[in-house]
Every structure is written in structure tokens, then in C-alpha cells.
Amino acid sequence: MSLLEQVTEAFERFFGGAPALVVRAPGRVNLIGEHTDYNDGFVLPMAINRATWIALRPRSDGRVRGFSLEFNDWADFALDGLEKNPANWAEYVKGVAWALMEAGYQLTGWDGVIAGDVPIGAGLSSSAALELATARAFAATSGLAWDAAAMAKLGQKAENQWVGMNCGIMDQMISAAGRAGHALLIDCRSLAAEAVPLPPDTLVVVLDTATRRGLVDSAYNERRAQCEAAARFFGVPALRDVTPEQFQARAGELDDLTRRRARHVITENERTLQAAEAMRRGDAAALGALMDASHVSMRDDFEISRDEMNTMVELAQAHPASYGARMTGGGFGGCAVALVRAAAVGAFVTILGERYRQATGLTPAIYVCEATNGAEVFPA
Ligand code: GLA
């Protein structure tokens, strides 16, 4: 049964009668442009065919009652008395309601059933998918216009200020605004987004290393602080404003750590712009080479990779069907992404699974991804 059928069927069971509508918002994989979003820079993610779905029907009493099939648990709250609880999945729903109301929107509540197949904690943005599905649900019940960038910002605000994770804008933007068959080049300062097509005869493969790291938040916040310190040194609002030439001219004045952190962000912005250019030309080889270079920069300068991840990336790069591979997402575990010749993807998946298991003793999850649309609403 598809997730659309599952949420629809479960809605009928829980609430009696058919849902009024179904919404969907996807997870994402970032092709290139890592830790650039909070430096006002460029990212190049695509929305994937793994998503959060909600079947719902408006209620007139200002309540939200949502059942999650994944967590086997209810989110049940009144819109006029929102209270923060320790982080759990329902706080993302509540946090989005809070952010929308803070922005001045009048909300209509709903009954809903929620289900998703974005793996949780793997670095594929299951939280952004839940946030944007929730925003899409409220937009539909409350008659709000769907402005993807504005909704993405409110999803980010929910995550930053309600849930307490200090993420950038990338995950919410791509979940809100993704385009089928395309990645989006997003300028994280202006939030302008350009859809660029995936190179012909290629597929994007996500390779989950089956490693996770706790304390990700502290390492993430530490990187942010290091980038802000580097921007202050250059006297600019964000590292986005430092050109490679300006960096070269003054790099010697920086301490080694700050220099490497800044070099990652500044070169990654360049690579991301070049990657979009390669995609416009349909040049898979050039895109792949930029992905490889991005991995080296994350590994050596930004220091957000780990041994198992490096093994996975090297195995992927060594396969003849691969154009390029890198770690994707926040870092310290989670997933790699590879650009692979479509005709050979079956062999690539089998061999990568075997070789990674042999090398590490871990069993990877491997997803061949399609680029999908961002948050959508379907009449039920
Ligand atoms: C996480 C954050 C994003 C972004 C990436 C790194 O996914 O949620 O905002 O900073 O890390 O590129």
C-alpha cells in the first residue's frame, strides 16, 4: 500500500469518513553546498521520493488532533494554548502552528493521520518534511497562500525557536520548493531558487553509512561560531561575501583552524555555483568531479566526516559507474551521495552494499532517488 493509501485508510478508521485532502512534503539530499546555508551562501539540494504525508479534515474548534503511524502516537493540542514539551515528533507540528500564528496567520485546526518514509536521523531531513507537510496542512485548512520561501522560513523558525535546533534554511527551502527532475540552486541570502536539471542518463544514489553521532548539535553550533568569527575577521556580514581572491590575500593572517573552516565555505560556494553550471550543460563528469572535491574539503578543512563515511565515499568513487561522491548533510555520520550512470545503477547498489559491509561490518541502506516536487496538496 502506498503512503497515500495508508494515511487515507487510517484516517477513515480513526475519524470516520474520508479526509478532505492529503498533503505531502519530501525529504532531501544535497548534491553539493554543505554548511554554506548559514553563511548566506549557495546550496544545490533536490527533493527526494521519500516524504511525510498527512490525510486531514478541518475542525472548527481550534484543535489539532494528528495520529502518527510512524510513532504510533497522537499530537493533540489547542491552538490557543500552545505549550512546549521536551522534543518529540509532535513538537514539530506544534512549532509550525506557533510560527504561523506568530507571523499573524489565523489558523483552522484539523484531524489528521501522518505517515512518512524519510528515514529518521539519517540526514535526509525528516524533520523539514514534517514541518513543511504541517505548514501545507494549515495553509490548506486556513486558506493561506502557498509562498514556498515564506513557509520555509516559518518551518526553520519552528525548528530554531520551538524545537531548539539551530539549522540553516536549506532543508525547509527544498522541501517547500523542490521541482521534479531537478535540483534547486538556492541563494540562501535572497532565497532565490533556480531549478537545474539532473544530467541525462544519471541517477542520484544515497548511501546511508549506518553510523550516527550524538552531540551533533554542539559540533554544528561550533562550526557556525567558527564561520562567524572568520566573517568578523574579514569585516563582512557572512562568509558569502568573501571571494576566493580576498581569502587568499589574507589567509596567512588567520590561525590554522579558522583558515581551514573559512576555506571550506568559500571554496564550497564556488564549487556549488560551478556545479549548477555543469548541470545546465548536462555535464555529469564535471558535476561528479566537484562532488569529489567537496568531500575532500569537508573531510580535511571542515572536519565533519568520519572513517566509515570516507570508506563509503572512496568505494563509491572507485566504482566505474560513478561520476562522483561525497558526504551529504550536516556530517559526522549519516549518508553519502553519489552520481551514477543510470544504466549501471543496479550493479552499483549491489557492489557498494557488499564492499561497505566487508570493509566496516556495517549494513548500509541504499536509496536510488528520484527528484520530486516540494510540498503539495491533493484533493482526497
Ligand atoms: C543540516 C542543516 C542545514 C545545513 C546542513 C549542512 O542539514 O539542517 O541547514 O546547514 O546541515 O549543509
XYZ file of C-alpha atoms and ligand atoms in Angstrom:
392
model
C 0.000 0.000 0.000
C 1.360 3.460 -0.853
C 1.667 6.047 1.908
C -1.176 7.971 0.269
C -3.393 4.891 0.634
C -2.146 4.211 4.164
C -2.934 7.673 5.522
C -6.290 7.732 3.737
C -7.306 4.308 5.030
C -6.127 5.046 8.573
C -7.963 8.383 8.542
C -11.223 6.605 7.787
C -10.556 4.150 10.602
C -9.693 6.811 13.213
C -12.065 9.594 12.313
C -14.878 8.011 10.269
C -15.474 9.357 6.774
C -12.989 10.365 4.122
C -10.283 13.020 4.618
C -10.923 16.344 2.888
C -7.425 16.407 1.425
C -3.949 14.900 1.568
C -0.662 16.816 1.729
C 2.856 15.624 1.106
C 6.275 17.187 1.758
C 9.563 15.493 0.844
C 12.921 14.855 2.476
C 16.015 15.917 0.586
C 19.523 15.072 -0.455
C 22.053 17.823 -1.020
C 24.178 17.338 -4.150
C 26.707 19.989 -3.111
C 26.949 23.142 -0.974
C 27.447 21.912 2.597
C 27.474 24.176 5.642
C 27.092 27.107 3.276
C 23.429 27.909 4.029
C 24.034 29.631 7.371
C 26.895 31.551 5.730
C 24.352 33.166 3.369
C 25.827 31.056 0.542
C 24.683 28.603 -2.126
C 23.267 25.074 -1.892
C 22.152 22.575 -4.539
C 19.744 20.065 -2.986
C 16.967 18.011 -4.559
C 13.698 16.846 -3.015
C 13.506 13.032 -2.943
C 10.781 10.458 -3.403
C 10.583 9.900 0.352
C 8.153 12.130 2.143
C 5.782 12.865 5.011
C 2.085 12.533 4.124
C -0.921 13.839 6.064
C -4.565 12.968 5.331
C -6.703 15.556 7.045
C -10.034 17.271 7.569
C -10.522 20.733 9.097
C -12.077 21.083 12.579
C -13.959 24.130 13.741
C -12.957 24.156 17.428
C -9.341 25.341 17.195
C -7.786 21.950 17.976
C -5.301 19.774 16.147
C -5.516 16.019 16.589
C -2.958 14.157 14.484
C -2.047 10.496 14.735
C 1.402 9.420 13.535
C 1.544 5.928 12.046
C 5.354 6.008 12.309
C 5.414 6.862 16.018
C 2.074 5.255 16.923
C 1.314 8.392 18.894
C -1.016 11.406 18.998
C -0.304 15.102 18.682
C -3.334 16.659 20.376
C -3.372 20.350 21.252
C -5.451 23.543 21.246
C -4.109 26.304 19.003
C -4.792 28.964 21.637
C -2.807 27.311 24.413
C 0.416 26.020 22.899
C 2.934 24.698 25.407
C 6.434 23.493 24.738
C 7.224 19.930 25.742
C 10.530 18.079 25.572
C 11.419 17.479 21.912
C 9.413 14.719 20.269
C 7.777 14.467 16.853
C 4.607 16.325 17.890
C 6.666 19.400 18.832
C 7.445 19.902 15.122
C 3.722 20.081 14.360
C 3.098 22.408 17.282
C 6.160 24.517 16.478
C 4.923 25.150 12.936
C 1.489 26.162 14.263
C 3.253 28.548 16.663
C 5.449 30.054 13.925
C 2.456 30.579 11.603
C 0.458 32.298 14.354
C 3.491 34.426 15.328
C 3.543 35.568 11.697
C -0.048 36.762 12.120
C -1.956 33.963 10.415
C -5.344 32.879 11.767
C -5.304 29.080 11.831
C -8.033 26.489 11.460
C -7.275 23.193 13.225
C -7.599 19.710 11.783
C -7.886 15.987 12.379
C -5.170 14.092 10.563
C -3.197 10.909 10.080
C 0.520 11.337 9.429
C 2.950 8.840 7.900
C 6.332 9.108 6.283
C 9.168 7.129 4.764
C 12.028 9.580 5.204
C 14.397 7.617 7.465
C 14.632 9.434 10.799
C 18.022 10.713 11.920
C 19.772 9.663 8.695
C 20.431 13.212 7.484
C 17.674 13.224 4.847
C 15.624 15.927 6.596
C 12.701 14.018 8.027
C 12.070 16.995 10.319
C 11.854 19.503 7.460
C 9.447 17.100 5.700
C 7.201 17.021 8.778
C 7.418 20.800 9.198
C 6.521 21.557 5.603
C 3.757 18.943 5.476
C 2.317 20.582 8.586
C 2.620 24.053 7.028
C 0.909 22.762 3.865
C -1.880 21.282 6.006
C -2.500 24.568 7.832
C -2.254 26.536 4.595
C -4.991 24.325 3.130
C -7.346 24.398 6.134
C -6.800 28.097 6.821
C -6.868 29.489 3.279
C -3.248 30.742 3.307
C -1.486 31.396 0.005
C 1.431 28.980 -0.516
C 4.539 31.132 -0.679
C 7.270 28.468 -0.600
C 10.089 30.705 0.686
C 7.919 32.309 3.390
C 6.699 28.889 4.531
C 10.248 27.521 4.532
C 11.336 30.393 6.799
C 8.493 29.652 9.206
C 9.444 25.950 9.230
C 13.007 26.959 10.046
C 11.762 29.289 12.781
C 9.807 26.398 14.316
C 12.919 24.247 14.296
C 15.212 27.017 15.628
C 12.959 28.505 18.253
C 10.426 25.830 19.213
C 12.420 22.610 18.839
C 15.773 24.293 19.577
C 17.892 23.065 16.651
C 19.900 25.904 15.124
C 19.708 24.757 11.458
C 20.008 26.883 8.317
C 17.342 27.320 5.614
C 18.347 24.622 3.096
C 16.223 21.685 4.250
C 12.998 23.661 4.612
C 13.521 25.521 1.318
C 13.957 22.386 -0.743
C 11.078 20.589 0.983
C 8.870 23.611 0.235
C 10.036 24.407 -3.288
C 11.574 21.280 -4.887
C 10.913 20.532 -8.548
C 10.544 17.062 -10.139
C 13.565 16.019 -12.209
C 15.611 18.963 -10.929
C 17.859 20.129 -8.127
C 17.466 23.708 -6.889
C 20.313 26.182 -6.806
C 19.293 28.223 -3.782
C 20.827 31.542 -2.842
C 20.432 31.326 0.924
C 20.641 35.105 1.317
C 17.895 36.144 -1.109
C 16.151 32.728 -1.178
C 16.036 32.974 -4.978
C 15.899 29.435 -6.350
C 16.680 28.174 -9.843
C 15.705 24.660 -10.953
C 18.591 22.909 -12.720
C 18.026 19.537 -14.424
C 19.813 16.361 -13.380
C 22.315 15.333 -16.064
C 20.835 12.949 -18.643
C 21.244 9.193 -18.011
C 22.333 9.661 -14.409
C 20.765 8.713 -11.097
C 21.368 10.040 -7.615
C 22.116 7.311 -5.087
C 22.017 7.895 -1.340
C 24.296 5.624 0.674
C 23.474 5.502 4.375
C 26.624 4.531 6.278
C 24.521 3.277 9.229
C 26.620 5.476 11.504
C 25.117 8.196 13.685
C 26.736 10.560 16.062
C 25.259 12.044 19.202
C 26.229 15.604 20.139
C 25.744 16.655 16.509
C 24.165 19.892 17.700
C 27.234 21.008 19.602
C 29.589 20.277 16.678
C 27.182 22.074 14.304
C 26.968 25.136 16.546
C 30.741 25.124 16.956
C 31.207 25.213 13.154
C 28.722 28.060 12.911
C 30.609 30.042 15.529
C 33.927 29.429 13.733
C 32.435 30.686 10.461
C 31.041 33.782 12.177
C 34.458 34.503 13.677
C 36.033 34.242 10.207
C 33.410 36.615 8.750
C 34.164 39.117 11.523
C 37.858 38.902 10.682
C 37.093 39.833 7.064
C 34.713 42.562 8.236
C 31.705 41.213 6.298
C 28.219 40.078 7.371
C 28.819 36.456 6.257
C 31.486 34.315 4.548
C 29.384 34.506 1.398
C 30.862 37.977 0.960
C 34.495 36.820 0.832
C 35.796 35.993 -2.660
C 38.484 33.311 -3.125
C 40.922 36.111 -4.055
C 40.175 38.100 -0.909
C 40.589 34.924 1.100
C 43.955 34.117 -0.489
C 45.246 37.614 0.127
C 44.665 37.438 3.885
C 44.603 33.701 4.663
C 48.075 33.899 6.232
C 46.782 36.176 8.980
C 44.267 33.589 10.203
C 45.010 30.829 12.681
C 45.109 27.370 11.094
C 41.682 26.203 12.284
C 39.791 29.352 11.278
C 41.623 29.393 7.944
C 40.529 25.840 7.128
C 36.930 26.405 8.216
C 36.686 29.569 6.102
C 38.423 27.929 3.136
C 35.826 25.158 3.112
C 32.896 27.568 2.995
C 34.442 29.940 0.457
C 35.563 27.180 -1.934
C 32.311 25.242 -1.431
C 30.296 28.265 -2.564
C 32.405 28.391 -5.738
C 32.027 24.660 -6.328
C 28.266 24.912 -5.883
C 27.946 27.654 -8.485
C 30.170 25.646 -10.850
C 28.102 22.515 -10.185
C 24.906 24.320 -11.204
C 26.701 25.479 -14.343
C 27.789 21.886 -15.091
C 24.180 20.731 -14.662
C 22.888 23.395 -17.046
C 25.315 21.921 -19.624
C 24.315 18.344 -18.726
C 27.941 17.634 -17.802
C 27.844 14.716 -15.361
C 31.632 14.303 -15.279
C 32.193 17.922 -14.223
C 29.475 17.721 -11.579
C 30.977 14.476 -10.240
C 34.474 15.973 -10.003
C 33.103 18.899 -7.977
C 31.349 16.451 -5.619
C 34.653 14.620 -5.079
C 36.428 17.903 -4.319
C 33.655 18.892 -1.913
C 34.240 15.706 0.049
C 37.951 16.406 0.457
C 37.130 19.902 1.696
C 34.596 18.601 4.231
C 36.984 15.876 5.369
C 40.160 17.933 5.726
C 39.117 21.569 6.167
C 35.702 21.452 7.799
C 36.412 18.136 9.595
C 32.854 16.820 9.582
C 33.441 13.372 8.074
C 34.463 10.140 9.792
C 36.246 6.901 8.837
C 33.180 4.904 7.772
C 31.970 7.841 5.686
C 35.342 8.205 3.974
C 35.315 4.474 3.236
C 31.841 4.703 1.705
C 32.781 7.718 -0.415
C 36.022 6.111 -1.635
C 34.226 2.867 -2.526
C 31.611 4.820 -4.469
C 34.210 6.937 -6.266
C 36.175 3.798 -7.222
C 33.182 2.164 -8.935
C 33.278 2.577 -12.728
C 29.624 3.659 -12.902
C 30.190 6.583 -10.536
C 30.819 10.167 -11.678
C 31.483 11.414 -8.146
C 30.546 11.036 -4.478
C 30.628 12.944 -1.214
C 29.222 13.085 2.272
C 25.874 14.900 2.332
C 24.081 16.760 5.130
C 25.252 18.014 8.494
C 28.029 15.457 8.946
C 29.578 13.092 11.493
C 27.672 10.131 10.087
C 24.543 9.628 8.054
C 24.579 9.490 4.275
C 26.868 9.861 1.289
C 25.502 10.829 -2.125
C 26.791 9.517 -5.454
C 26.031 10.483 -9.036
C 25.804 7.232 -11.003
C 25.393 6.180 -14.628
C 21.723 5.141 -14.793
C 22.288 2.006 -16.880
C 24.642 0.518 -14.268
C 22.825 1.543 -11.102
C 21.735 -1.998 -10.160
C 25.294 -3.301 -10.145
C 26.497 -0.181 -8.309
C 23.991 -0.685 -5.492
C 24.800 -4.393 -5.076
C 28.554 -3.952 -5.117
C 28.581 -0.915 -2.832
C 26.463 -2.778 -0.286
C 28.830 -5.754 -0.308
C 32.067 -3.800 -0.250
C 30.949 -1.449 2.525
C 29.823 -4.394 4.647
C 33.153 -6.149 4.091
C 35.124 -3.031 4.932
C 33.209 -1.907 8.032
C 30.988 -4.758 9.236
C 28.019 -2.367 8.926
C 24.968 -2.902 6.727
C 24.231 0.215 4.683
C 20.803 1.317 3.491
C 20.973 2.402 -0.156
C 18.331 4.501 -1.890
C 18.161 5.258 -5.588
C 16.416 8.627 -5.531
C 14.148 10.491 -7.900
C 13.909 14.270 -7.732
C 10.326 15.213 -6.812
C 8.238 18.308 -6.272
C 8.243 20.097 -2.974
C 5.227 20.339 -0.648
C 1.990 19.555 -2.478
C -1.685 19.227 -1.710
C -4.027 16.662 -3.292
C -7.796 16.596 -3.037
C -8.714 13.283 -1.354
C 21.861 20.371 8.295
C 21.112 21.695 8.469
C 21.155 22.512 7.189
C 22.577 22.655 6.651
C 23.279 21.293 6.607
C 24.717 21.404 6.239
O 21.179 19.572 7.371
O 19.765 21.438 8.821
O 20.568 23.764 7.401
O 23.309 23.562 7.414
O 23.199 20.630 7.853
O 24.861 21.803 4.926
